[in-house]
Amino acid sequence: MKKSQLSDKQLEDILGQMPKVKDHRDSRDIYQNIAHRVEKRKKMPTWVIPGAALAAVLFLAFILSPGLMGVNHSADKSMESNSASDAKSSMEMDTAVRDDTANESASQEESTLMMDAADGDVEKKSKEFSAMDKANSYDGLISLYPEEVDIETSETFTYAIPDDQAMAIVPVTVTTPKEEGKSLIESYTETMPKLKEKEWGLTDYYPMDATWNFDEATKTLTMDVKQDHPYRDGSAANIMFVESMTQNFSGAGIDKMVLTTEGKPGIELSNYGQMKELPLNTESKNRRGYLFLTVEGMPNPYLVPTKEQHETIGAAFAQMWKGDEIGYLSASLPEDFSLAQTNTTADGILEITLDKNTTLDDSFLPNLEAVLMTAREFDYSGVRFTNANIDQLGPFNLNVVLPLPLAPNKKNID
């Protein structure tokens, strides 16, 4: 449609030539109609305009949505990525913290365990040293030593027991709790059934088939046997009886041992005839050397005293190098044990100077015990070695005076 070229004047002339239009309605009707429309416009709902505005916004959003969605999606991804990154970082930090905490805890626990283990080791070592202090350092040796016995609460008895071949008399020493009100002889005879001779590789000899009575006033021990007593017949039985009783009670504070048969004086011994008394050596000095008796199954040899008594300890050592005459008891000193000299000090110590060629080792321990028991027989108070090649032999420090044993061949009857 072409643009009109008419001027305003021309338009007015044209409109003036058109027929006139008249409104025949009453003016009041026209007014009411106008008022009604105005009123209707006023009653338009309040949500119309906001709704129209919202519709416009949605329309614009729909038009622009591809771009916005891309942006939003990217933003969301960015936000999600940032959120994930933050979460991951947070998780890593938490994990690191937990790991550090766990490592620190593990380190502390390990440290604690190590400390506990160290404390346990210290405690264990302490207990071991304590046990070592309380342990008997002479355990496993042949003889009984003073440190092993509490003389206030214990009694020590030595029993002469024949070996299983009835060829030698073996002195065996046991300890038993001291019982108030019992005499020495009562305790001695009541301990006899507790001996374990068979277990020790010896003859089952005790208890004696006899009754005992001790007179404190006269220091007389009376032994009463039955008419058919087991000691009357056989040379070996006679000899074992006399030697064992003599060893049992010599030096035991008994001056006389009287023998009776069912209350009558004397007992019958085929090799000796009738004996009314047994001769006892009331002196403590027997002056004997000690030899070895090896019994199968026993960890140590038995120390057995020689039948002979010697003038000097040198003479006793000479027999200890040889053994007994029949070869039943073996030498208790090795051939390579060479002495340069022996000497007795003013305080009764036996000093033994070893030859320079004499070498001692752990195998010499039983031999050393034989030397110590022999020194006791000669009433020495101790033994000191000079020129020894070692300082320690078992529990014995060879640089100091060695203690003497109380008695040989200790055994346990508990």
Short mmCIF file of C-alpha atoms in Angstrom, two decimals, residues 8-405:
data_model
loop_
_atom_site.label_atom_id
_atom_site.label_comp_id
_atom_site.label_asym_id
_atom_site.label_seq_id
_atom_site.Cartn_x
_atom_site.Cartn_y
_atom_site.Cartn_z
CA ASP A 8 -4.17 17.58 6.49
CA LYS A 9 -6.30 20.19 4.74
CA GLN A 10 -7.33 17.84 2.04
CA LEU A 11 -8.30 15.21 4.70
CA GLU A 12 -10.48 17.70 6.51
CA ASP A 13 -12.29 18.64 3.25
CA ILE A 14 -12.94 15.01 2.42
CA LEU A 15 -14.27 14.23 5.89
CA GLY A 16 -16.52 17.30 5.69
CA GLN A 17 -18.16 16.04 2.52
CA MET A 18 -19.14 12.70 4.25
CA PRO A 19 -22.72 12.35 5.66
CA LYS A 20 -23.25 13.29 9.29
CA VAL A 21 -23.84 10.49 11.88
CA LYS A 22 -26.12 11.16 14.78
CA ASP A 23 -26.45 9.14 18.03
CA HIS A 24 -30.12 8.96 18.95
CA ARG A 25 -29.37 7.34 22.41
CA ASP A 26 -30.25 9.23 25.50
CA SER A 27 -27.29 10.88 27.11
CA ARG A 28 -28.01 9.09 30.40
CA ASP A 29 -27.82 5.71 28.63
CA ILE A 30 -24.53 6.64 27.08
CA TYR A 31 -23.21 7.72 30.48
CA GLN A 32 -24.33 4.50 32.21
CA ASN A 33 -22.80 2.41 29.47
CA ILE A 34 -19.50 4.19 29.83
CA ALA A 35 -19.65 3.94 33.64
CA HIS A 36 -20.39 0.21 33.41
CA ARG A 37 -17.35 -0.37 31.25
CA VAL A 38 -15.18 1.64 33.55
CA GLU A 39 -16.47 -0.32 36.51
CA LYS A 40 -15.84 -3.64 34.71
CA ARG A 41 -12.28 -2.56 33.97
CA LYS A 42 -11.77 -1.73 37.63
CA LYS A 43 -12.92 -5.23 38.65
CA MET A 44 -10.20 -6.97 36.61
CA PRO A 45 -8.48 -9.67 38.81
CA THR A 46 -5.26 -8.65 40.50
CA TRP A 47 -3.32 -11.60 39.10
CA VAL A 48 -3.94 -10.69 35.47
CA ILE A 49 -1.11 -8.22 35.13
CA PRO A 50 1.45 -10.24 37.10
CA GLY A 51 0.29 -13.31 35.18
CA ALA A 52 0.77 -11.52 31.91
CA ALA A 53 4.21 -10.43 33.04
CA LEU A 54 5.08 -14.00 34.05
CA ALA A 55 3.84 -15.27 30.70
CA ALA A 56 6.03 -12.74 28.98
CA VAL A 57 9.03 -13.80 31.02
CA LEU A 58 8.35 -17.48 30.23
CA PHE A 59 7.97 -16.67 26.57
CA LEU A 60 11.31 -14.88 26.58
CA ALA A 61 12.89 -17.72 28.55
CA PHE A 62 11.62 -20.23 26.01
CA ILE A 63 13.14 -18.21 23.22
CA LEU A 64 16.44 -17.83 24.98
CA SER A 65 16.47 -21.32 26.60
CA PRO A 66 19.03 -23.08 24.31
CA GLY A 67 21.73 -20.58 25.18
CA LEU A 68 20.74 -20.31 28.77
CA MET A 69 20.56 -24.08 29.16
CA GLY A 70 24.01 -24.45 27.70
CA VAL A 71 25.33 -21.79 30.01
CA ASN A 72 23.48 -23.25 32.97
CA HIS A 73 24.60 -26.75 32.08
CA SER A 74 28.18 -25.58 31.87
CA ALA A 75 27.74 -23.64 35.07
CA ASP A 76 26.16 -26.64 36.71
CA LYS A 77 28.97 -28.81 35.51
CA SER A 78 31.42 -26.24 36.75
CA MET A 79 29.62 -26.04 40.04
CA GLU A 80 29.40 -29.81 40.22
CA SER A 81 33.08 -30.06 39.29
CA ASN A 82 33.96 -27.45 41.86
CA SER A 83 31.76 -29.17 44.38
CA ALA A 84 33.27 -32.57 43.53
CA SER A 85 36.74 -31.07 43.61
CA ASP A 86 35.99 -29.44 46.95
CA ALA A 87 34.49 -32.70 48.20
CA LYS A 88 37.48 -34.65 46.90
CA SER A 89 39.85 -32.16 48.44
CA SER A 90 37.89 -32.33 51.65
CA MET A 91 37.89 -36.11 51.51
CA GLU A 92 41.60 -36.15 50.77
CA MET A 93 42.19 -33.78 53.64
CA ASP A 94 40.00 -35.93 55.88
CA THR A 95 41.79 -39.05 54.66
CA ALA A 96 45.14 -37.40 55.18
CA VAL A 97 44.09 -36.30 58.63
CA ARG A 98 42.78 -39.78 59.36
CA ASP A 99 45.93 -41.34 57.94
CA ASP A 100 48.09 -38.98 59.96
CA THR A 101 45.98 -39.74 62.99
CA ALA A 102 46.12 -43.47 62.25
CA ASN A 103 49.85 -43.30 61.61
CA GLU A 104 50.35 -41.31 64.75
CA SER A 105 48.13 -43.75 66.65
CA ALA A 106 49.93 -46.72 65.12
CA SER A 107 53.25 -45.09 65.90
CA GLN A 108 52.13 -44.41 69.43
CA GLU A 109 50.75 -47.96 69.69
CA GLU A 110 53.94 -49.39 68.26
CA SER A 111 55.95 -47.24 70.60
CA THR A 112 53.73 -48.34 73.46
CA LEU A 113 54.06 -51.97 72.41
CA MET A 114 57.81 -51.58 72.14
CA MET A 115 57.89 -49.91 75.53
CA ASP A 116 55.65 -52.63 76.92
CA ALA A 117 57.84 -55.26 75.31
CA ALA A 118 60.90 -53.52 76.67
CA ASP A 119 59.26 -53.31 80.07
CA GLY A 120 58.30 -56.97 79.71
CA ASP A 121 61.89 -57.86 78.82
CA VAL A 122 63.17 -55.82 81.72
CA GLU A 123 60.63 -57.44 84.01
CA LYS A 124 61.47 -60.88 82.60
CA LYS A 125 65.18 -60.26 83.02
CA SER A 126 64.56 -58.92 86.50
CA LYS A 127 62.62 -62.06 87.37
CA GLU A 128 65.32 -64.22 85.85
CA PHE A 129 68.03 -62.46 87.84
CA SER A 130 65.86 -62.66 90.94
CA ALA A 131 65.30 -66.35 90.30
CA MET A 132 69.03 -66.77 89.78
CA ASP A 133 69.66 -65.03 93.07
CA LYS A 134 67.21 -67.36 94.78
CA ALA A 135 68.35 -70.44 92.85
CA ASN A 136 70.79 -72.88 94.37
CA SER A 137 74.11 -72.22 92.63
CA TYR A 138 75.31 -75.63 93.89
CA ASP A 139 72.43 -77.47 92.27
CA GLY A 140 73.71 -80.33 90.13
CA LEU A 141 76.88 -80.82 92.15
CA ILE A 142 77.68 -84.02 93.97
CA SER A 143 78.03 -82.83 97.53
CA LEU A 144 75.89 -80.78 99.92
CA TYR A 145 77.22 -77.29 100.72
CA PRO A 146 76.49 -75.01 103.69
CA GLU A 147 74.57 -72.46 101.60
CA GLU A 148 72.05 -75.13 100.64
CA VAL A 149 70.88 -75.88 104.18
CA ASP A 150 69.05 -73.85 106.81
CA ILE A 151 70.30 -75.46 110.00
CA GLU A 152 67.54 -73.77 111.99
CA THR A 153 64.74 -75.56 110.16
CA SER A 154 66.43 -78.63 108.64
CA GLU A 155 68.33 -81.69 109.73
CA THR A 156 71.00 -83.37 107.63
CA PHE A 157 71.51 -87.14 107.72
CA THR A 158 74.07 -89.29 105.91
CA TYR A 159 73.27 -92.96 105.35
CA ALA A 160 75.86 -95.55 104.34
CA ILE A 161 74.23 -97.59 101.55
CA PRO A 162 75.81 -100.60 99.78
CA ASP A 163 76.05 -100.33 96.03
CA ASP A 164 74.09 -102.78 93.89
CA GLN A 165 77.07 -105.18 93.81
CA ALA A 166 77.66 -105.00 97.58
CA MET A 167 81.27 -104.05 96.78
CA ALA A 168 81.31 -100.53 98.17
CA ILE A 169 79.56 -98.45 100.82
CA VAL A 170 78.23 -95.17 99.42
CA PRO A 171 77.50 -92.31 101.84
CA VAL A 172 74.24 -90.62 100.74
CA THR A 173 73.13 -87.35 102.32
CA VAL A 174 69.54 -86.13 102.65
CA THR A 175 67.87 -83.23 104.41
CA THR A 176 64.53 -83.30 106.19
CA PRO A 177 62.48 -80.69 108.07
CA LYS A 178 63.30 -80.46 111.73
CA GLU A 179 60.43 -81.57 113.98
CA GLU A 180 60.18 -80.16 117.47
CA GLY A 181 60.18 -82.72 120.27
CA LYS A 182 61.89 -85.47 118.29
CA SER A 183 65.35 -86.72 119.16
CA LEU A 184 68.09 -87.03 116.58
CA ILE A 185 67.82 -90.81 116.53
CA GLU A 186 64.04 -90.71 116.15
CA SER A 187 64.34 -88.40 113.16
CA TYR A 188 67.17 -90.49 111.74
CA THR A 189 65.31 -93.79 111.93
CA GLU A 190 61.99 -92.32 110.78
CA THR A 191 63.70 -90.91 107.68
CA MET A 192 65.03 -94.33 106.63
CA PRO A 193 61.81 -95.45 104.84
CA LYS A 194 61.97 -92.33 102.66
CA LEU A 195 65.26 -93.30 101.04
CA LYS A 196 65.11 -94.24 97.34
CA GLU A 197 68.06 -96.62 97.02
CA LYS A 198 66.84 -98.42 93.92
CA GLU A 199 66.20 -95.14 92.14
CA TRP A 200 69.74 -94.09 93.00
CA GLY A 201 71.26 -97.30 91.58
CA LEU A 202 72.08 -98.73 95.01
CA THR A 203 70.94 -101.69 97.16
CA ASP A 204 67.54 -101.43 98.80
CA TYR A 205 68.87 -101.47 102.36
CA TYR A 206 66.69 -99.25 104.53
CA PRO A 207 64.74 -99.14 106.78
CA MET A 208 66.74 -101.43 109.07
CA ASP A 209 64.90 -104.40 110.50
CA ALA A 210 65.60 -103.24 114.05
CA THR A 211 64.48 -101.02 116.91
CA TRP A 212 66.53 -98.17 118.32
CA ASN A 213 67.05 -96.52 121.66
CA PHE A 214 69.34 -93.65 122.51
CA ASP A 215 70.46 -92.75 126.04
CA GLU A 216 71.27 -89.05 126.13
CA ALA A 217 73.06 -89.28 129.47
CA THR A 218 75.61 -91.88 128.35
CA LYS A 219 75.52 -91.12 124.61
CA THR A 220 74.78 -94.77 124.01
CA LEU A 221 72.80 -96.03 121.05
CA THR A 222 71.21 -99.47 121.38
CA MET A 223 70.18 -101.45 118.29
CA ASP A 224 67.93 -104.44 118.88
CA VAL A 225 67.31 -107.02 116.12
CA LYS A 226 65.19 -110.16 115.76
CA GLN A 227 66.62 -113.65 116.06
CA ASP A 228 66.38 -114.20 112.30
CA HIS A 229 67.73 -110.80 111.34
CA PRO A 230 68.92 -110.40 107.69
CA TYR A 231 72.48 -109.37 108.62
CA ARG A 232 73.63 -112.60 110.26
CA ASP A 233 74.46 -114.84 107.29
CA GLY A 234 76.86 -114.28 104.43
CA SER A 235 80.20 -112.55 104.32
CA ALA A 236 78.99 -109.63 102.23
CA ALA A 237 75.93 -109.08 104.47
CA ASN A 238 78.12 -109.11 107.60
CA ILE A 239 80.67 -106.71 106.16
CA MET A 240 78.05 -104.33 104.77
CA PHE A 241 76.28 -104.24 108.12
CA VAL A 242 79.37 -103.46 110.16
CA GLU A 243 80.75 -100.87 107.74
CA SER A 244 77.44 -99.12 107.16
CA MET A 245 76.62 -98.85 110.88
CA THR A 246 80.15 -97.68 111.65
CA GLN A 247 79.94 -94.97 108.98
CA ASN A 248 76.42 -93.97 110.00
CA PHE A 249 77.17 -93.25 113.62
CA SER A 250 80.88 -92.41 113.78
CA GLY A 251 81.27 -88.74 114.62
CA ALA A 252 77.52 -88.36 115.20
CA GLY A 253 77.79 -87.54 118.89
CA ILE A 254 77.46 -91.21 119.87
CA ASP A 255 80.12 -92.68 122.14
CA LYS A 256 78.97 -96.30 122.11
CA MET A 257 76.74 -98.53 119.98
CA VAL A 258 75.30 -101.54 121.77
CA LEU A 259 73.88 -104.55 119.85
CA THR A 260 71.13 -106.80 121.24
CA THR A 261 68.93 -109.61 119.95
CA GLU A 262 65.34 -109.44 121.21
CA GLY A 263 66.59 -107.72 124.34
CA LYS A 264 69.55 -110.02 124.98
CA PRO A 265 73.16 -108.80 124.64
CA GLY A 266 74.91 -109.33 121.32
CA ILE A 267 73.88 -110.30 117.81
CA GLU A 268 75.13 -113.15 115.68
CA LEU A 269 77.25 -112.35 112.63
CA SER A 270 78.69 -115.41 110.94
CA ASN A 271 82.01 -113.84 109.94
CA TYR A 272 82.49 -111.99 113.21
CA GLY A 273 80.79 -114.29 115.65
CA GLN A 274 78.65 -112.67 118.29
CA MET A 275 79.14 -108.92 118.57
CA LYS A 276 77.94 -106.92 121.56
CA GLU A 277 79.22 -103.55 120.45
CA LEU A 278 80.29 -101.82 117.28
CA PRO A 279 83.51 -99.79 117.44
CA LEU A 280 82.82 -96.19 116.49
CA ASN A 281 85.28 -93.54 115.47
CA THR A 282 84.17 -90.76 117.77
CA GLU A 283 86.60 -88.27 116.18
CA SER A 284 85.45 -86.14 113.28
CA LYS A 285 88.81 -86.53 111.52
CA ASN A 286 88.73 -89.70 109.46
CA ARG A 287 91.65 -88.64 107.23
CA ARG A 288 90.40 -90.50 104.17
CA GLY A 289 90.62 -89.72 100.51
CA TYR A 290 87.59 -89.86 98.16
CA LEU A 291 87.36 -92.02 95.04
CA PHE A 292 84.77 -92.35 92.28
CA LEU A 293 82.08 -94.99 91.91
CA THR A 294 80.36 -94.69 88.53
CA VAL A 295 76.79 -95.98 88.43
CA GLU A 296 74.92 -96.30 85.16
CA GLY A 297 72.11 -93.78 84.78
CA MET A 298 73.50 -91.36 87.35
CA PRO A 299 74.63 -87.90 86.12
CA ASN A 300 77.60 -87.76 88.50
CA PRO A 301 79.91 -90.34 90.01
CA TYR A 302 79.47 -91.12 93.69
CA LEU A 303 82.18 -89.98 96.07
CA VAL A 304 83.25 -92.97 98.16
CA PRO A 305 85.79 -92.66 101.01
CA THR A 306 88.80 -94.93 101.07
CA LYS A 307 88.95 -97.60 103.74
CA GLU A 308 92.46 -96.48 104.61
CA GLN A 309 93.21 -93.47 106.75
CA HIS A 310 96.20 -91.35 105.74
CA GLU A 311 98.78 -89.43 107.65
CA THR A 312 98.79 -86.47 105.28
CA ILE A 313 96.54 -85.08 102.61
CA GLY A 314 99.39 -85.62 100.15
CA ALA A 315 99.17 -89.36 100.86
CA ALA A 316 95.39 -89.20 100.33
CA PHE A 317 95.93 -87.42 96.99
CA ALA A 318 98.37 -90.17 95.99
CA GLN A 319 95.64 -92.79 96.37
CA MET A 320 93.11 -90.55 94.62
CA TRP A 321 95.39 -90.62 91.55
CA LYS A 322 95.36 -94.44 91.57
CA GLY A 323 91.94 -95.65 92.75
CA ASP A 324 91.42 -98.62 95.08
CA GLU A 325 93.51 -101.79 95.15
CA ILE A 326 91.03 -103.99 93.27
CA GLY A 327 90.12 -101.37 90.69
CA TYR A 328 86.45 -101.21 91.68
CA LEU A 329 86.65 -97.57 92.73
CA SER A 330 88.26 -95.34 90.11
CA ALA A 331 90.73 -92.51 90.48
CA SER A 332 89.24 -89.16 91.37
CA LEU A 333 92.24 -87.11 90.21
CA PRO A 334 93.34 -87.16 86.56
CA GLU A 335 96.94 -87.93 85.69
CA ASP A 336 97.51 -84.48 84.21
CA PHE A 337 96.48 -82.79 87.45
CA SER A 338 99.95 -81.89 88.68
CA LEU A 339 100.69 -80.07 91.90
CA ALA A 340 103.75 -77.90 92.35
CA GLN A 341 103.23 -77.83 96.13
CA THR A 342 100.66 -77.76 98.93
CA ASN A 343 100.75 -75.57 101.98
CA THR A 344 98.66 -74.98 105.09
CA THR A 345 98.11 -71.40 106.23
CA ALA A 346 97.84 -70.26 109.82
CA ASP A 347 94.06 -70.07 109.57
CA GLY A 348 93.72 -73.65 108.31
CA ILE A 349 93.43 -72.98 104.57
CA LEU A 350 94.82 -75.61 102.22
CA GLU A 351 96.76 -73.83 99.50
CA ILE A 352 97.28 -75.84 96.33
CA THR A 353 99.76 -74.47 93.82
CA LEU A 354 99.25 -76.00 90.42
CA ASP A 355 102.05 -76.91 88.08
CA LYS A 356 102.30 -74.62 85.06
CA ASN A 357 101.37 -77.51 82.78
CA THR A 358 98.10 -78.22 84.64
CA THR A 359 95.07 -77.08 82.68
CA LEU A 360 91.61 -77.03 84.27
CA ASP A 361 88.26 -77.00 82.49
CA ASP A 362 84.62 -77.82 83.28
CA SER A 363 85.30 -81.56 83.21
CA PHE A 364 87.40 -81.13 86.34
CA LEU A 365 84.39 -80.12 88.47
CA PRO A 366 83.73 -83.63 89.96
CA ASN A 367 87.48 -83.95 90.67
CA LEU A 368 87.41 -80.61 92.44
CA GLU A 369 84.58 -81.86 94.66
CA ALA A 370 86.67 -84.93 95.55
CA VAL A 371 89.50 -82.58 96.57
CA LEU A 372 87.15 -80.47 98.70
CA MET A 373 85.64 -83.51 100.45
CA THR A 374 89.14 -84.86 101.16
CA ALA A 375 90.20 -81.49 102.60
CA ARG A 376 87.22 -81.71 104.95
CA GLU A 377 88.42 -85.13 106.14
CA PHE A 378 91.66 -83.48 107.21
CA ASP A 379 89.80 -80.70 109.01
CA TYR A 380 90.82 -77.85 106.71
CA SER A 381 88.63 -74.75 106.74
CA GLY A 382 88.87 -74.10 103.00
CA VAL A 383 90.92 -74.56 99.83
CA ARG A 384 92.68 -71.94 97.73
CA PHE A 385 94.15 -72.61 94.28
CA THR A 386 97.18 -70.77 92.98
CA ASN A 387 98.31 -70.60 89.36
CA ALA A 388 95.00 -71.85 87.94
CA ASN A 389 94.51 -71.20 84.23
CA ILE A 390 90.82 -70.26 84.69
CA ASP A 391 88.98 -68.01 87.14
CA GLN A 392 85.65 -69.83 87.41
CA LEU A 393 84.78 -73.50 87.60
CA GLY A 394 81.05 -74.12 87.99
CA PRO A 395 79.92 -72.04 90.98
CA PHE A 396 83.47 -71.82 92.33
CA ASN A 397 85.59 -68.70 91.98
CA LEU A 398 89.15 -70.02 91.90
CA ASN A 399 90.55 -66.64 92.92
CA VAL A 400 89.14 -66.92 96.44
CA VAL A 401 89.04 -69.51 99.21
CA LEU A 402 86.60 -72.27 98.27
CA PRO A 403 84.04 -73.48 100.82
CA LEU A 404 84.07 -77.09 101.93
CA PRO A 405 81.03 -79.33 101.58
#
